[in-house]
C-alpha cells in the first residue's frame, strides 16, 4: 500500500489504552493511529470524524458497548475492518462478533504479538479488497470501452442498449454525443458535471467519445482545444447516442481534411459543410479518390487509381459488376467537379454516355485505361477552374469575414456568399491564404480582442464583440493565441 491506513483504538481501561498506544509500533504495521476513546459514544464520534480503515475496540465500554459500536460501523462504514478484545470469554460475545464480520477476537490480557497479528490480518484483508476493487474497476472500464466502441462502429438501438446496460445510471443523464478522432494518443478519460470523455482505440485511430450531460456547457471544447500539439477532427453533436457512428464517420473526415488544412489543431466537421454531405455508402477507396480530387492532388490521385486498378484486376469481377464499380467512381468524380461552381458541362461533350463507352470495351486493360483517362480529365479541368476562380473568390470572402467576424460566422455562410461548395471553398481558401478559414477568422478575432483589451473594455463584452458567447471559451482561445490570459495581456499592456 502506498498510503498509510488509519486506525482507531477504543478501551475503557486507561492503562490498556496507554500501553497499546506506546508499545505498538503502528507505523511498522503500516497504519497511523488517528483516534482513541474510553467510552462507546466518544468512540462512535471519532469513527464518524476520522473514518478509520481499522478499529480495535474493547467489548465492555460505557455508553455503548463494542458490539453495538461495530454494528453501527458496519452500517455506516462497511469497508472498515474491526478487531475486538475482551476479558470475558463468553461464547455469545464471540458468536455475535463473528456474525458482525470482525477480523479477529482477542482475549485479555492481550499480547503484543497477538494484536500485531490481528492488525496485520486487517491490513492484508484491506489490501486484497483494494486490489480486487481495482481489478473490478479496470474490468468494468474495459467492458465500458468495448460497449462505447460498438456504439461508435455500429450505432443503432442495439448498441445503445448494451452501452446503457454497462453505463448504469450515468446513461440516463446523457443528452448528446460527440465523437472526435486523432492519429495520436492524446485522449484520456476525463470530464466534469457537464460531460464525460471516454477514449477508445478504433483501428489505427485514437477516438474520444464525449457524452454530454449539458449541451449548453462548452467545457468539452476547452478539452479539445488544449490538445494543440495534435491534429484532431470531430463530428457533429447529436442528441441520440444511436448516432455516435455518424459522428465518428464525420470525425474521420474532419481529421483527414484537418491534416491537410492545419497539420496541428482541431478541425470540426461543421467547418467542412452540411452534415448531409456524408454519404454512408462510400467506400474508403471512394472517399480517398474524392479527397484527392477536392484538394487537387493529381499525383496522389493517379497513384491511388493505379493501386486500385491492380487490386481491381485481381478480383476478376463479372463484366457487369466491373462496369458498375468503374462507372460509379467516374460519376462521383463528376459530382465533385460540380463543387467548383464552374460549368462542369465543359468536361464532357453533350450526350456523354460513359456506360455506353464502357460496354464497348472487351478487356479489363481497356477498362482500366478508360478510368485513368476519365479521372485525369476531371482533375485537370478542376485545377484550371480553381486557378481562375481562386483569387477573386477568396478576396470576396475576406471582405465578408472582416465585416462580420463579430458574430457567429460559419464557413458555410461565407461559402454561400461566394457561391461555392463549402468543402471546396475551405480547400481553396487554404491554398490561397496559407492557413485555414477557421484559423484566419480566429486571428482576426484575437487581434481585435487585443485592441479592445488595450482600451479597457471588460473581458465579457470583448468576448461577445469578437464572436464568442462564452467568456471562458474566449479566454482559452486567447491564451492559445497569445500565450497569456486576457487579464495578463491587459496588465502587460499597462506596464509597457
Coordinates of C-alpha atoms in Angstrom, one line a residue:
X1 CA 0.0 0.0 0.0
X2 CA 1.4 3.4 -0.8
X3 CA -0.8 5.4 1.6
X4 CA -0.8 4.8 5.4
X5 CA -4.0 3.2 6.6
X6 CA -5.9 4.9 9.5
X7 CA -6.6 3.0 12.8
X8 CA -8.7 3.9 15.9
X9 CA -8.3 2.3 19.4
X10 CA -11.0 2.2 22.0
X11 CA -10.9 0.8 25.5
X12 CA -12.3 2.0 28.8
X13 CA -9.2 0.9 30.8
X14 CA -6.8 3.8 30.8
X15 CA -3.7 1.5 31.4
X16 CA -4.6 -0.7 28.5
X17 CA -5.2 2.2 26.2
X18 CA -1.9 4.0 27.1
X19 CA 0.0 0.7 27.0
X20 CA -1.2 -0.2 23.5
X21 CA -0.5 3.4 22.2
X22 CA 3.1 3.3 23.4
X23 CA 4.1 -0.3 22.9
X24 CA 2.8 -0.9 19.4
X25 CA 5.0 0.4 16.5
X26 CA 2.0 1.4 14.5
X27 CA 4.0 2.7 11.5
X28 CA 5.8 -0.6 11.1
X29 CA 2.4 -2.2 10.9
X30 CA 1.5 0.1 8.0
X31 CA -1.1 2.1 10.0
X32 CA -1.4 5.5 11.6
X33 CA -3.3 5.8 14.9
X34 CA -5.7 8.7 14.3
X35 CA -8.1 8.4 17.3
X36 CA -8.6 6.9 20.8
X37 CA -11.6 6.9 23.2
X38 CA -12.6 5.5 26.6
X39 CA -16.3 5.1 26.0
X40 CA -18.6 3.9 23.3
X41 CA -20.3 7.3 22.4
X42 CA -16.9 9.1 22.1
X43 CA -15.6 6.2 20.0
X44 CA -18.6 6.5 17.6
X45 CA -18.0 10.2 17.3
X46 CA -14.3 9.6 16.5
X47 CA -15.2 7.0 13.9
X48 CA -17.6 9.3 12.1
X49 CA -15.0 12.1 12.2
X50 CA -11.9 10.1 11.1
X51 CA -13.4 7.2 9.1
X52 CA -10.7 4.8 10.1
X53 CA -9.8 1.8 8.0
X54 CA -9.2 -0.4 11.1
X55 CA -11.0 -0.2 14.5
X56 CA -9.6 -2.0 17.6
X57 CA -12.2 -2.0 20.4
X58 CA -13.0 -3.5 23.7
X59 CA -16.4 -5.1 24.0
X60 CA -17.3 -3.7 27.5
X61 CA -17.4 0.1 27.4
X62 CA -19.8 2.6 29.0
X63 CA -22.4 4.5 26.9
X64 CA -22.3 2.0 24.0
X65 CA -20.6 -1.4 24.1
X66 CA -18.1 -2.6 21.5
X67 CA -20.5 -4.8 19.6
X68 CA -23.1 -2.1 19.3
X69 CA -20.3 0.2 18.0
X70 CA -19.3 -2.4 15.4
X71 CA -22.9 -2.8 14.3
X72 CA -23.1 0.9 13.7
X73 CA -19.8 0.9 11.9
X74 CA -20.9 -1.9 9.7
X75 CA -23.9 0.1 8.6
X76 CA -22.1 3.4 8.0
X77 CA -18.6 2.3 7.0
X78 CA -18.9 -1.3 5.7
X79 CA -15.3 -1.4 4.5
X80 CA -13.8 -0.7 7.9
X81 CA -12.2 -3.8 9.5
X82 CA -12.8 -4.4 13.2
X83 CA -10.8 -6.2 15.8
X84 CA -12.4 -6.8 19.3
X85 CA -10.9 -7.8 22.6
X86 CA -12.5 -8.6 26.0
X87 CA -11.7 -10.2 29.3
X88 CA -15.0 -12.1 29.2
X89 CA -14.6 -15.4 27.3
X90 CA -18.3 -15.9 26.6
X91 CA -19.5 -17.8 23.6
X92 CA -22.4 -15.4 22.9
X93 CA -20.0 -12.5 22.6
X94 CA -17.7 -14.4 20.2
X95 CA -20.7 -15.6 18.1
X96 CA -22.1 -12.1 17.8
X97 CA -18.7 -10.6 17.0
X98 CA -18.2 -13.2 14.2
X99 CA -21.7 -12.5 12.8
X100 CA -20.7 -8.8 12.6
X101 CA -17.7 -9.8 10.5
X102 CA -14.8 -8.9 12.8
X103 CA -11.3 -9.7 11.6
X104 CA -10.2 -11.1 15.0
X105 CA -11.4 -11.7 18.5
X106 CA -8.7 -11.3 21.2
X107 CA -8.9 -12.3 24.8
X108 CA -7.4 -10.1 27.6
X109 CA -4.7 -9.9 28.7
X110 CA -3.7 -9.1 25.1
X111 CA -0.1 -9.9 24.0
X112 CA 1.7 -7.6 21.6
X113 CA 2.2 -10.5 19.2
X114 CA -1.5 -11.3 19.1
X115 CA -2.6 -7.7 18.5
X116 CA 0.1 -7.2 15.8
X117 CA -1.1 -10.4 14.2
X118 CA -4.6 -9.0 14.2
X119 CA -3.6 -5.7 12.7
X120 CA -1.6 -7.4 10.0
X121 CA -4.5 -9.6 9.2
X122 CA -6.7 -6.5 8.8
X123 CA -4.1 -4.7 6.6
X124 CA -3.8 -7.8 4.3
X125 CA -7.6 -8.0 4.1
X126 CA -7.8 -4.3 3.1
X127 CA -5.0 -4.7 0.6
X128 CA -6.7 -7.7 -1.0
X129 CA -10.0 -5.9 -1.1
X130 CA -8.4 -2.9 -2.6
X131 CA -6.7 -5.0 -5.3
X132 CA -10.0 -6.8 -6.1
X133 CA -11.8 -3.4 -6.3
X134 CA -9.1 -2.0 -8.6
X135 CA -9.3 -5.1 -10.9
X136 CA -13.0 -4.9 -10.9
X137 CA -12.9 -1.2 -11.8
X138 CA -10.4 -1.9 -14.6
X139 CA -12.6 -4.8 -15.8
X140 CA -15.7 -2.6 -15.8
X141 CA -13.9 0.2 -17.6
X142 CA -12.6 -2.3 -20.2
X143 CA -16.2 -3.5 -20.7
X144 CA -17.5 0.0 -20.9
X145 CA -14.8 0.9 -23.5
X146 CA -15.9 -2.1 -25.6
X147 CA -19.6 -1.1 -25.5
X148 CA -18.6 2.5 -26.4
X149 CA -16.5 1.2 -29.3
X150 CA -19.5 -0.8 -30.5
X151 CA -21.6 2.3 -30.3
X152 CA -19.1 4.1 -32.5
X153 CA -18.7 1.4 -35.1
X154 CA -22.3 0.1 -35.2
X155 CA -24.6 2.8 -33.9
X156 CA -28.3 1.9 -33.6
X157 CA -30.5 1.0 -30.8
X158 CA -28.9 -2.5 -30.0
X159 CA -25.5 -0.9 -29.4
X160 CA -27.2 1.9 -27.3
X161 CA -29.0 -0.8 -25.2
X162 CA -25.7 -2.6 -24.5
X163 CA -23.9 0.6 -23.7
X164 CA -26.7 1.7 -21.3
X165 CA -26.6 -1.6 -19.5
X166 CA -22.8 -1.2 -18.9
X167 CA -23.0 2.5 -18.0
X168 CA -25.8 2.3 -15.5
X169 CA -27.4 5.4 -14.1
X170 CA -24.9 7.7 -15.9
X171 CA -26.5 6.8 -19.3
X172 CA -29.9 8.2 -18.2
X173 CA -28.2 11.7 -17.8
X174 CA -26.8 11.8 -21.4
X175 CA -28.4 14.4 -23.6
X176 CA -26.0 14.3 -26.5
X177 CA -22.9 12.7 -28.0
X178 CA -19.9 14.0 -30.0
X179 CA -17.1 11.9 -31.4
X180 CA -13.5 13.1 -32.0
X181 CA -10.6 11.3 -33.6
X182 CA -6.8 11.7 -33.8
X183 CA -3.9 9.7 -35.2
X184 CA -2.1 10.4 -31.9
X185 CA -2.7 9.0 -28.4
X186 CA -3.9 12.3 -26.8
X187 CA -7.2 11.3 -25.2
X188 CA -7.6 10.3 -21.5
X189 CA -10.8 9.6 -19.6
X190 CA -11.9 12.9 -18.2
X191 CA -14.9 15.1 -17.7
X192 CA -16.9 17.2 -15.2
X193 CA -20.6 17.8 -14.4
X194 CA -21.4 18.7 -18.0
X195 CA -19.7 15.9 -19.9
X196 CA -17.6 12.6 -19.8
X197 CA -14.9 11.8 -22.3
X198 CA -14.2 8.1 -22.9
X199 CA -11.2 7.2 -25.1
X200 CA -11.3 4.1 -27.3
X201 CA -9.0 2.7 -30.0
X202 CA -10.6 2.0 -33.3
X203 CA -8.3 0.5 -35.9
X204 CA -5.4 3.0 -36.3
X205 CA -7.2 6.0 -34.8
X206 CA -7.5 7.2 -31.2
X207 CA -11.1 8.1 -30.6
X208 CA -12.8 10.2 -27.9
X209 CA -16.5 9.7 -27.4
X210 CA -17.9 12.7 -25.5
X211 CA -21.2 12.1 -23.7
X212 CA -22.9 15.4 -22.8
X213 CA -24.9 16.0 -19.7
X214 CA -25.5 19.7 -20.5
X215 CA -25.4 20.8 -24.1
X216 CA -25.2 24.5 -23.1
X217 CA -21.8 24.0 -21.4
X218 CA -18.8 24.1 -23.7
X219 CA -16.1 22.8 -21.3
X220 CA -15.6 19.8 -23.6
X221 CA -14.4 22.2 -26.3
X222 CA -11.7 23.5 -24.0
X223 CA -10.6 19.9 -23.6
X224 CA -10.0 19.5 -27.3
X225 CA -8.6 23.0 -27.8
X226 CA -5.9 22.1 -25.1
X227 CA -4.5 19.4 -27.4
X228 CA -2.9 22.0 -29.6
X229 CA 0.1 19.8 -30.5
X230 CA -2.1 17.1 -32.0
X231 CA -4.4 17.0 -35.1
X232 CA -8.0 16.3 -34.1
X233 CA -11.1 16.0 -36.1
X234 CA -14.6 16.0 -34.6
X235 CA -18.1 15.1 -35.8
X236 CA -21.3 16.9 -35.1
X237 CA -23.0 16.7 -31.8
X238 CA -26.2 14.5 -31.9
X239 CA -28.9 14.2 -29.2
X240 CA -29.2 10.5 -29.6
X241 CA -26.3 8.2 -28.7
X242 CA -27.5 5.9 -31.5
X243 CA -26.0 8.5 -33.9
X244 CA -22.5 8.1 -32.5
X245 CA -21.5 6.1 -35.5
X246 CA -22.4 9.0 -37.8
X247 CA -20.5 11.5 -35.6
X248 CA -17.5 9.1 -35.8
X249 CA -17.6 8.9 -39.6
X250 CA -17.7 12.7 -39.7
X251 CA -14.8 12.9 -37.2
X252 CA -12.7 10.8 -39.5
X253 CA -13.5 13.0 -42.5
X254 CA -12.7 16.1 -40.5
X255 CA -9.4 14.6 -39.3
X256 CA -8.4 13.8 -42.9
X257 CA -9.1 17.4 -44.0
X258 CA -7.7 18.8 -40.8
X259 CA -4.3 17.1 -41.6
X260 CA -4.3 18.8 -45.0
X261 CA -5.6 22.2 -43.8
X262 CA -3.8 22.6 -40.5
X263 CA -1.2 19.9 -39.6
X264 CA -2.0 20.6 -36.0
X265 CA -5.1 21.7 -34.2
X266 CA -8.8 20.9 -34.1
X267 CA -11.0 20.7 -37.2
X268 CA -14.7 20.4 -36.7
X269 CA -16.9 18.7 -39.3
X270 CA -19.3 21.6 -39.2
X271 CA -16.5 23.7 -40.7
X272 CA -16.5 21.5 -43.8
X273 CA -20.1 21.9 -44.6
X274 CA -23.6 20.4 -44.5
X275 CA -23.6 17.2 -42.4
X276 CA -25.9 15.6 -45.0
X277 CA -22.9 15.7 -47.4
X278 CA -21.6 12.5 -45.7
X279 CA -22.6 9.5 -47.9
X280 CA -22.6 6.5 -45.6
X281 CA -22.3 4.1 -48.6
X282 CA -19.0 5.5 -49.8
X283 CA -16.1 3.0 -49.5
X284 CA -12.7 4.0 -48.1
X285 CA -11.4 3.8 -51.7
X286 CA -14.0 6.2 -53.0
X287 CA -13.5 8.6 -50.1
X288 CA -9.8 8.7 -50.9
X289 CA -10.4 9.5 -54.6
X290 CA -12.9 12.3 -53.7
X291 CA -10.5 13.7 -51.2
X292 CA -7.6 13.9 -53.7
X293 CA -9.9 15.4 -56.3
X294 CA -11.0 18.1 -54.0
X295 CA -7.6 19.1 -52.8
X296 CA -6.3 19.0 -56.4
X297 CA -3.5 16.5 -55.7
X298 CA -3.2 14.9 -59.1
X299 CA -0.1 12.8 -58.5
X300 CA -1.7 11.2 -55.4
X301 CA -5.0 10.7 -57.3
X302 CA -3.3 8.9 -60.2
X303 CA -1.2 6.8 -57.8
X304 CA -4.4 5.8 -55.8
X305 CA -6.1 4.9 -59.1
X306 CA -3.2 2.7 -60.2
X307 CA -3.1 0.9 -56.9
X308 CA -6.9 0.4 -57.1
X309 CA -6.7 -1.0 -60.6
X310 CA -4.0 -3.5 -59.6
X311 CA -6.4 -4.8 -56.9
X312 CA -9.4 -4.5 -59.1
X313 CA -7.9 -6.7 -61.8
X314 CA -7.1 -9.4 -59.1
X315 CA -10.7 -9.5 -58.1
X316 CA -11.8 -10.9 -61.5
X317 CA -15.3 -9.4 -61.3
X318 CA -18.0 -10.2 -63.8
X319 CA -18.1 -7.6 -66.6
X320 CA -21.3 -6.0 -65.5
X321 CA -20.1 -5.7 -61.9
X322 CA -16.7 -4.2 -63.1
X323 CA -18.6 -1.7 -65.3
X324 CA -20.7 -0.6 -62.3
X325 CA -17.8 0.0 -60.0
X326 CA -15.7 2.0 -62.5
X327 CA -18.8 3.9 -63.6
X328 CA -19.6 4.9 -60.0
X329 CA -16.1 6.3 -59.5
X330 CA -16.3 8.5 -62.6
X331 CA -19.8 9.7 -61.6
X332 CA -18.5 10.6 -58.1
X333 CA -15.7 12.5 -59.7
X334 CA -18.1 14.5 -61.9
X335 CA -20.2 15.3 -58.8
X336 CA -17.0 16.6 -57.1
X337 CA -16.3 18.7 -60.2
X338 CA -19.7 20.5 -59.7
X339 CA -18.4 21.8 -56.3
X340 CA -16.1 24.2 -58.2
X341 CA -19.1 26.2 -59.3
X342 CA -17.7 26.1 -62.9
X343 CA -19.5 24.9 -65.9
X344 CA -18.9 21.2 -65.5
X345 CA -20.5 20.5 -68.8
X346 CA -17.2 21.7 -70.3
X347 CA -15.6 18.5 -69.1
X348 CA -17.5 16.2 -71.4
X349 CA -19.4 16.9 -74.6
X350 CA -23.3 16.9 -74.7
X351 CA -24.7 13.4 -74.8
X352 CA -21.8 11.9 -72.9
X353 CA -22.7 8.4 -72.0
X354 CA -19.9 6.7 -70.1
X355 CA -21.8 3.5 -69.6
X356 CA -22.0 3.0 -73.3
X357 CA -18.3 3.6 -73.7
X358 CA -17.5 1.0 -71.0
X359 CA -19.8 -1.5 -72.6
X360 CA -17.9 -1.5 -75.8
X361 CA -14.7 -2.4 -74.2
X362 CA -13.5 -6.0 -74.4
X363 CA -10.8 -6.4 -71.8
X364 CA -10.0 -5.3 -68.2
X365 CA -6.9 -3.4 -69.5
X366 CA -9.2 -1.3 -71.7
X367 CA -11.5 -0.5 -68.8
X368 CA -8.5 0.4 -66.6
X369 CA -7.1 2.8 -69.2
X370 CA -10.5 4.3 -69.7
X371 CA -10.9 5.0 -65.9
X372 CA -7.5 6.6 -65.7
X373 CA -8.2 8.9 -68.7
X374 CA -11.6 10.0 -67.4
X375 CA -10.4 10.8 -63.9
X376 CA -7.3 12.7 -65.3
X377 CA -9.6 14.8 -67.4
X378 CA -11.8 15.6 -64.5
X379 CA -8.9 16.7 -62.2
X380 CA -7.2 18.7 -65.0
X381 CA -10.5 20.6 -65.5
X382 CA -10.9 21.2 -61.8
X383 CA -7.4 22.6 -61.4
X384 CA -7.9 25.0 -64.4
X385 CA -11.2 26.3 -62.8
X386 CA -9.5 26.6 -59.4
X387 CA -6.7 28.8 -60.7
X388 CA -9.1 31.1 -62.5
X389 CA -11.6 31.5 -59.6
X390 CA -9.3 31.3 -56.6
X391 CA -8.1 34.9 -56.2
X392 CA -11.5 36.6 -56.7
X393 CA -13.4 34.2 -54.6
X394 CA -11.0 34.4 -51.6
X395 CA -10.8 38.2 -51.8
X396 CA -14.6 38.4 -51.7
X397 CA -14.6 36.0 -48.7
X398 CA -12.0 38.0 -46.8
X399 CA -14.1 41.2 -47.2
X400 CA -17.1 39.4 -45.9
X401 CA -15.2 37.9 -42.9
X402 CA -13.7 41.3 -42.0
X403 CA -17.2 42.8 -41.8
X404 CA -18.9 40.0 -39.9
X405 CA -16.4 38.4 -37.6
X406 CA -18.1 39.8 -34.5
X407 CA -20.9 37.2 -34.6
X408 CA -21.3 33.5 -35.1
X409 CA -19.9 33.3 -38.7
X410 CA -19.8 29.8 -40.1
X411 CA -17.7 28.7 -43.1
X412 CA -20.9 27.6 -44.7
X413 CA -22.3 31.2 -44.7
X414 CA -19.0 32.6 -46.2
X415 CA -19.0 29.8 -48.8
X416 CA -22.6 30.6 -49.7
X417 CA -21.7 34.3 -50.0
X418 CA -19.1 33.4 -52.7
X419 CA -21.4 30.8 -54.3
X420 CA -19.1 27.8 -53.6
X421 CA -19.4 24.4 -52.1
X422 CA -18.2 24.8 -48.6
X423 CA -15.6 21.9 -48.7
X424 CA -14.2 23.2 -52.0
X425 CA -14.1 26.7 -50.5
X426 CA -12.2 25.6 -47.4
X427 CA -9.5 24.0 -49.6
X428 CA -9.3 26.9 -51.9
X429 CA -9.0 29.4 -49.0
X430 CA -6.1 27.4 -47.5
X431 CA -4.4 27.2 -50.9
X432 CA -4.7 31.0 -51.4
X433 CA -4.1 32.2 -47.9
X434 CA -1.7 29.6 -46.5
X435 CA -4.0 29.0 -43.5
X436 CA -7.5 27.6 -42.9
X437 CA -10.6 29.6 -42.8
X438 CA -11.1 29.0 -39.1
X439 CA -7.5 30.0 -38.3
X440 CA -7.9 33.2 -40.3
X441 CA -11.1 34.0 -38.5
X442 CA -9.5 33.3 -35.1
X443 CA -6.6 35.6 -36.0
X444 CA -8.9 38.4 -36.9
X445 CA -10.9 38.0 -33.7
X446 CA -7.8 37.8 -31.5
X447 CA -6.2 40.9 -32.9
X448 CA -9.4 42.8 -32.4
X449 CA -9.6 41.4 -28.8
X450 CA -6.0 42.7 -28.1
X451 CA -7.1 46.1 -29.3
X452 CA -10.2 46.2 -27.1
X453 CA -8.2 44.9 -24.1
X454 CA -5.9 47.9 -24.5
X455 CA -8.9 50.2 -24.5
X456 CA -10.0 48.8 -21.1
X457 CA -13.2 47.1 -22.4
X458 CA -14.4 44.3 -19.9
X459 CA -13.5 40.8 -21.0
X460 CA -17.1 39.6 -21.1
X461 CA -18.0 42.4 -23.5
X462 CA -14.9 41.7 -25.6
X463 CA -15.8 38.0 -25.8
X464 CA -19.2 38.9 -27.2
X465 CA -17.9 41.6 -29.6
X466 CA -15.5 39.2 -31.3
X467 CA -18.0 36.4 -31.7
X468 CA -17.7 34.2 -28.6
X469 CA -20.8 33.7 -26.5
X470 CA -18.9 32.2 -23.5
X471 CA -16.1 34.2 -21.9
X472 CA -14.4 31.0 -20.7
X473 CA -14.1 29.7 -24.3
X474 CA -12.8 33.0 -25.5
X475 CA -10.2 33.0 -22.7
X476 CA -8.9 29.6 -23.7
X477 CA -8.6 30.6 -27.4
X478 CA -6.9 33.9 -26.4
X479 CA -4.3 32.2 -24.3
X480 CA -3.6 29.7 -27.0
X481 CA -3.1 32.6 -29.5
X482 CA -1.0 34.9 -27.3
X483 CA 0.4 32.7 -24.5
X484 CA -1.4 34.9 -21.9
X485 CA -4.8 35.1 -20.4
X486 CA -6.8 38.3 -21.3
X487 CA -6.1 39.6 -17.8
X488 CA -2.3 39.1 -18.1
X489 CA -2.3 40.7 -21.5
X490 CA -4.1 43.8 -20.2
X491 CA -1.6 44.1 -17.2
X492 CA 1.4 43.7 -19.5
X493 CA 0.0 46.5 -21.7
X494 CA -0.4 48.8 -18.7
X495 CA 3.2 48.1 -17.6
X496 CA 4.7 48.9 -21.0

